[in-house]
Amino acid sequence: MTADNPAPQGPDYQGPAARPRPAPRRETVPRPAPRRVTVRRVLPAALVLALAAAGTACDAMSNEPERYSQACGIVVDGSGSALDTKTGFDAEAKLAARLDTFLKDRKCRKTSFAPITKVSMASKCQVSPLDLDPDGSKTSDRDRTRKALRAVAFSSAHKLLECAKKQEPGSDVLGGLSRIALTKPSGDDASFDVLVVSDFDQGDPDFRLGRQDLSTEASREKTADGFLKSHGTPELSGADIYPVGYGMKYHTDTSRYEQFNAFWTEVLEGRVKAHVHTDYR
């Protein structure tokens, strides 16, 4: 040992190497909070496409306009009284004013046409029936299609009217009703709406309404019996008839109009069993 390093004192001294070293001090480090993991379930591609298609189909169904299904008939009178005169009822103007509204109101689909001429059942005037709400793949254009086809229906009715005007003078109203009755759907529950553009002044070779005695209920019933016996009864039971221009010849003669109206009410409602409406008169 040197003077600079004196020997340790005491028998138990073991020197610096023998001293136990203290355990290293451990620092506490805070652990980060566990991350929340969001698990996204991925749908199979086929299922995604199926759901999208179903949603599109539902949207299309919800936007689909209600389909029309009503069967309708249009009867136009081309007799002399149909002209635009002081004593006429102007069938062309009445047709233009009422037909489109009637077709929309009644939601007409299959629509047929018949003329009123001197002998209506045998008249050569005819136009083809129309489907005013045909099936199609584009539902968004359905309203436009209906509008276009209503215009075609007016053109057809106008064409029929022009043909009827060129026939021999006469007005077989009941014959026109019998002709349109041939297009009435079958079955007791089948509804049928008929627009009749006519003043209903029956005047054919066998029967002239203006010459009949309609003054009493008994005389009207007798006249109706002979009328239907000679002309036949239209198969329009349960049909709804909408006259346009009805009784205009008598618009200044209240008494005569009442007799005229009572006669046709007896014929159409009492005998034919149809329902007559005043919506478009």
Coordinates of C-alpha atoms in Angstrom, one line a residue:
M1 CA 0.0 0.0 0.0
T2 CA 1.2 3.5 -0.7
A3 CA 0.7 6.6 1.2
D4 CA -1.7 7.7 -1.4
N5 CA -3.8 4.5 -0.8
P6 CA -3.7 3.7 2.9
A7 CA -4.8 0.2 3.9
P8 CA -8.3 -0.1 5.1
Q9 CA -8.8 -0.4 8.8
G10 CA -10.6 -3.4 10.5
P11 CA -10.6 -7.1 10.0
D12 CA -14.1 -7.2 8.4
Y13 CA -13.5 -4.7 5.7
Q14 CA -13.8 -6.4 2.4
G15 CA -13.0 -3.6 0.1
P16 CA -15.1 -1.7 -2.4
A17 CA -15.6 -4.7 -4.7
A18 CA -17.4 -6.7 -2.0
R19 CA -20.1 -4.1 -1.3
P20 CA -23.5 -5.0 -2.8
R21 CA -24.7 -2.6 -5.4
P22 CA -28.2 -1.2 -5.1
A23 CA -30.7 -2.5 -7.7
P24 CA -31.1 -0.2 -10.7
R25 CA -33.9 2.2 -10.4
R26 CA -36.7 1.4 -12.9
E27 CA -38.7 4.2 -14.3
T28 CA -42.5 3.7 -14.7
V29 CA -43.5 4.6 -18.3
P30 CA -47.3 4.9 -18.8
R31 CA -48.8 2.5 -21.3
P32 CA -50.8 4.0 -24.1
A33 CA -54.5 3.4 -24.0
P34 CA -55.6 0.5 -26.1
R35 CA -56.8 1.6 -29.6
R36 CA -60.4 0.8 -30.6
V37 CA -60.5 -1.1 -33.7
T38 CA -63.7 -0.8 -35.8
V39 CA -64.4 -3.9 -37.7
R40 CA -66.2 -3.3 -41.0
R41 CA -68.1 -6.1 -42.5
V42 CA -67.7 -6.2 -46.2
L43 CA -70.8 -7.5 -48.0
P44 CA -70.3 -9.8 -50.9
A45 CA -70.5 -7.9 -54.2
A46 CA -73.5 -10.0 -55.4
L47 CA -75.5 -9.0 -52.3
V48 CA -74.7 -5.3 -52.8
L49 CA -75.9 -5.5 -56.4
A50 CA -79.0 -7.3 -55.3
L51 CA -79.9 -4.7 -52.7
A52 CA -79.3 -1.9 -55.1
A53 CA -81.5 -3.5 -57.7
A54 CA -84.2 -4.0 -55.1
G55 CA -84.1 -0.4 -54.1
T56 CA -84.3 0.7 -57.7
A57 CA -87.3 -1.5 -58.3
C58 CA -89.0 -0.2 -55.3
D59 CA -88.4 3.4 -56.4
A60 CA -89.8 2.5 -59.9
M61 CA -92.9 1.0 -58.3
S62 CA -93.5 3.9 -56.1
N63 CA -93.2 6.3 -59.1
E64 CA -95.3 4.2 -61.4
P65 CA -98.6 6.0 -62.2
E66 CA -101.7 4.1 -61.5
R67 CA -102.7 2.0 -64.6
Y68 CA -105.9 2.7 -66.4
S69 CA -108.3 -0.1 -66.9
Q70 CA -111.7 1.4 -67.7
A71 CA -113.5 0.3 -70.9
C72 CA -115.0 3.3 -72.7
G73 CA -117.1 4.1 -75.7
I74 CA -117.4 7.3 -77.8
V75 CA -120.6 7.9 -79.8
V76 CA -120.8 10.9 -82.2
D77 CA -123.8 12.2 -84.0
G78 CA -123.3 13.4 -87.5
S79 CA -126.9 14.3 -88.3
G80 CA -128.0 17.7 -89.5
S81 CA -128.6 19.0 -86.0
A82 CA -124.9 18.4 -85.3
L83 CA -123.9 21.4 -87.3
D84 CA -122.9 24.8 -85.9
T85 CA -126.2 26.5 -86.6
K86 CA -128.9 28.3 -84.6
T87 CA -130.8 25.0 -84.1
G88 CA -127.8 22.8 -84.0
F89 CA -125.7 21.6 -81.1
D90 CA -122.3 21.9 -82.8
A91 CA -121.0 18.4 -82.3
E92 CA -117.5 19.3 -83.3
A93 CA -117.2 22.0 -80.6
K94 CA -118.7 19.7 -78.0
L95 CA -116.3 16.9 -78.9
A96 CA -113.3 19.2 -78.7
A97 CA -114.5 20.6 -75.3
R98 CA -115.4 17.3 -73.6
L99 CA -113.6 14.3 -75.0
D100 CA -110.1 14.8 -73.5
T101 CA -111.6 15.6 -70.1
F102 CA -113.9 12.6 -70.2
L103 CA -111.0 10.2 -71.1
K104 CA -108.9 11.6 -68.2
D105 CA -111.7 11.7 -65.7
R106 CA -112.9 8.1 -66.4
K107 CA -109.4 6.8 -66.8
C108 CA -110.3 5.2 -70.1
R109 CA -108.0 2.5 -71.5
K110 CA -109.7 0.4 -74.2
T111 CA -111.8 2.9 -76.1
S112 CA -114.2 2.1 -78.9
F113 CA -116.2 4.4 -81.3
A114 CA -119.6 4.4 -83.0
P115 CA -121.4 6.8 -85.3
I116 CA -125.0 8.1 -85.2
T117 CA -126.3 8.3 -88.8
K118 CA -129.6 7.6 -90.6
V119 CA -129.2 3.9 -89.9
S120 CA -126.4 3.7 -87.4
M121 CA -126.0 -0.1 -87.1
A122 CA -125.4 -0.4 -90.9
S123 CA -123.3 2.7 -91.3
K124 CA -120.0 2.3 -93.1
C125 CA -118.3 4.9 -90.9
Q126 CA -115.9 3.3 -88.4
V127 CA -112.5 3.7 -86.8
S128 CA -110.4 1.2 -84.9
P129 CA -110.5 0.9 -81.0
L130 CA -107.6 2.3 -79.1
D131 CA -105.6 1.3 -76.0
L132 CA -104.9 4.6 -74.2
D133 CA -102.6 3.1 -71.6
P134 CA -100.6 0.4 -73.3
D135 CA -97.9 -1.7 -71.5
G136 CA -94.4 -0.4 -71.9
S137 CA -90.9 -0.5 -70.3
K138 CA -90.6 3.2 -69.6
T139 CA -92.8 4.1 -66.7
S140 CA -91.5 7.7 -66.6
D141 CA -93.1 8.4 -70.0
R142 CA -96.5 6.9 -69.2
D143 CA -98.3 10.3 -68.7
R144 CA -96.8 11.6 -72.0
T145 CA -97.9 8.5 -73.8
R146 CA -101.5 8.8 -72.4
K147 CA -101.7 12.4 -73.5
A148 CA -100.5 11.6 -77.0
L149 CA -103.0 8.7 -77.3
R150 CA -105.9 10.9 -76.1
A151 CA -105.0 13.2 -79.0
V152 CA -105.2 10.2 -81.3
A153 CA -108.6 9.3 -79.8
F154 CA -109.8 12.8 -80.6
S155 CA -108.5 12.5 -84.1
S156 CA -110.3 9.2 -84.5
A157 CA -113.6 10.6 -83.1
H158 CA -113.3 13.7 -85.3
K159 CA -112.7 11.4 -88.4
L160 CA -115.8 9.4 -87.5
L161 CA -117.9 12.6 -87.1
E162 CA -116.8 13.9 -90.5
C163 CA -117.8 10.6 -92.1
A164 CA -121.2 10.6 -90.4
K165 CA -121.9 14.1 -91.6
K166 CA -121.5 13.0 -95.2
Q167 CA -124.2 10.3 -94.8
E168 CA -127.9 10.6 -95.7
P169 CA -129.7 12.9 -93.2
G170 CA -131.0 11.2 -90.2
S171 CA -130.3 10.5 -86.5
D172 CA -130.6 7.0 -85.3
V173 CA -129.5 7.6 -81.7
L174 CA -130.6 4.2 -80.4
G175 CA -128.8 2.5 -83.2
G176 CA -125.6 4.3 -82.3
L177 CA -126.0 3.1 -78.7
S178 CA -126.7 -0.5 -79.9
R179 CA -123.5 -0.4 -82.0
I180 CA -121.3 0.8 -79.2
A181 CA -122.9 -1.8 -77.0
L182 CA -121.2 -4.5 -79.1
T183 CA -117.9 -3.4 -77.6
K184 CA -119.1 -3.5 -73.9
P185 CA -117.0 -5.9 -71.8
S186 CA -118.7 -9.2 -70.9
G187 CA -119.8 -10.1 -67.4
D188 CA -122.3 -8.6 -65.1
D189 CA -119.6 -6.7 -63.1
A190 CA -117.8 -5.3 -66.2
S191 CA -118.2 -1.5 -66.1
F192 CA -118.5 0.6 -69.3
D193 CA -118.5 4.4 -69.6
V194 CA -120.0 5.9 -72.8
L195 CA -119.7 9.5 -73.9
V196 CA -122.6 10.3 -76.4
V197 CA -122.1 13.6 -78.3
S198 CA -125.7 14.1 -79.6
D199 CA -128.9 16.1 -78.9
F200 CA -130.8 12.7 -78.7
D201 CA -133.4 13.9 -81.2
Q202 CA -134.1 10.5 -82.7
G203 CA -135.1 10.9 -86.4
D204 CA -134.7 7.8 -88.6
P205 CA -136.9 6.4 -91.4
D206 CA -139.1 4.5 -88.9
F207 CA -139.3 6.8 -85.9
R208 CA -139.3 10.5 -85.5
L209 CA -139.3 11.7 -81.9
G210 CA -140.7 15.1 -82.7
R211 CA -143.9 13.5 -84.0
Q212 CA -144.6 11.4 -80.9
D213 CA -147.1 12.1 -78.1
L214 CA -145.0 12.4 -75.0
S215 CA -147.4 14.5 -73.0
T216 CA -148.3 11.9 -70.4
E217 CA -146.6 9.1 -68.6
A218 CA -148.9 6.5 -70.3
S219 CA -148.2 7.9 -73.8
R220 CA -144.5 7.9 -73.1
E221 CA -144.5 4.3 -72.0
K222 CA -146.5 3.3 -75.1
T223 CA -144.1 5.2 -77.3
A224 CA -141.1 3.6 -75.6
D225 CA -142.7 0.1 -76.1
G226 CA -143.1 0.6 -79.8
F227 CA -139.7 2.3 -80.2
L228 CA -137.7 -0.6 -78.6
K229 CA -139.8 -3.2 -80.3
S230 CA -138.9 -1.8 -83.8
H231 CA -135.3 -0.8 -83.0
G232 CA -134.2 -3.3 -80.4
T233 CA -132.8 -2.7 -76.9
P234 CA -129.1 -1.9 -76.6
E235 CA -127.2 -4.3 -74.4
L236 CA -126.0 -1.6 -72.0
S237 CA -127.4 -2.8 -68.7
G238 CA -125.2 -1.3 -65.9
A239 CA -123.3 1.0 -68.3
D240 CA -122.8 4.7 -67.4
I241 CA -123.9 7.0 -70.2
Y242 CA -122.7 10.6 -70.3
P243 CA -124.6 12.7 -72.9
V244 CA -123.2 15.9 -74.4
G245 CA -125.6 18.3 -76.2
Y246 CA -128.6 16.4 -74.8
G247 CA -131.9 18.1 -75.5
M248 CA -130.4 21.3 -76.8
K249 CA -133.2 21.6 -79.4
Y250 CA -135.6 22.3 -76.6
H251 CA -133.5 24.6 -74.4
T252 CA -136.0 27.4 -74.8
D253 CA -139.1 25.2 -74.4
T254 CA -139.2 24.0 -70.8
S255 CA -142.4 22.0 -71.1
R256 CA -141.2 20.1 -74.3
Y257 CA -137.8 19.5 -72.7
E258 CA -139.4 17.9 -69.7
Q259 CA -141.4 15.5 -71.9
F260 CA -138.3 14.8 -74.0
N261 CA -136.2 14.1 -70.9
A262 CA -138.9 11.9 -69.3
F263 CA -139.1 9.8 -72.5
W264 CA -135.3 9.1 -72.7
T265 CA -135.2 8.5 -68.9
E266 CA -137.8 5.8 -69.4
V267 CA -135.9 4.3 -72.3
L268 CA -132.3 4.4 -71.0
E269 CA -132.8 3.9 -67.3
G270 CA -136.2 2.2 -67.2
R271 CA -135.8 -0.2 -70.1
V272 CA -132.1 -0.4 -71.0
K273 CA -131.1 -0.3 -67.3
A274 CA -128.2 2.1 -67.9
H275 CA -127.2 5.0 -65.6
V276 CA -127.4 8.4 -67.2
H277 CA -125.2 11.2 -65.9
T278 CA -125.1 15.0 -66.4
D279 CA -121.4 15.6 -65.8
Y280 CA -120.5 16.7 -69.4
R281 CA -123.8 18.2 -70.7

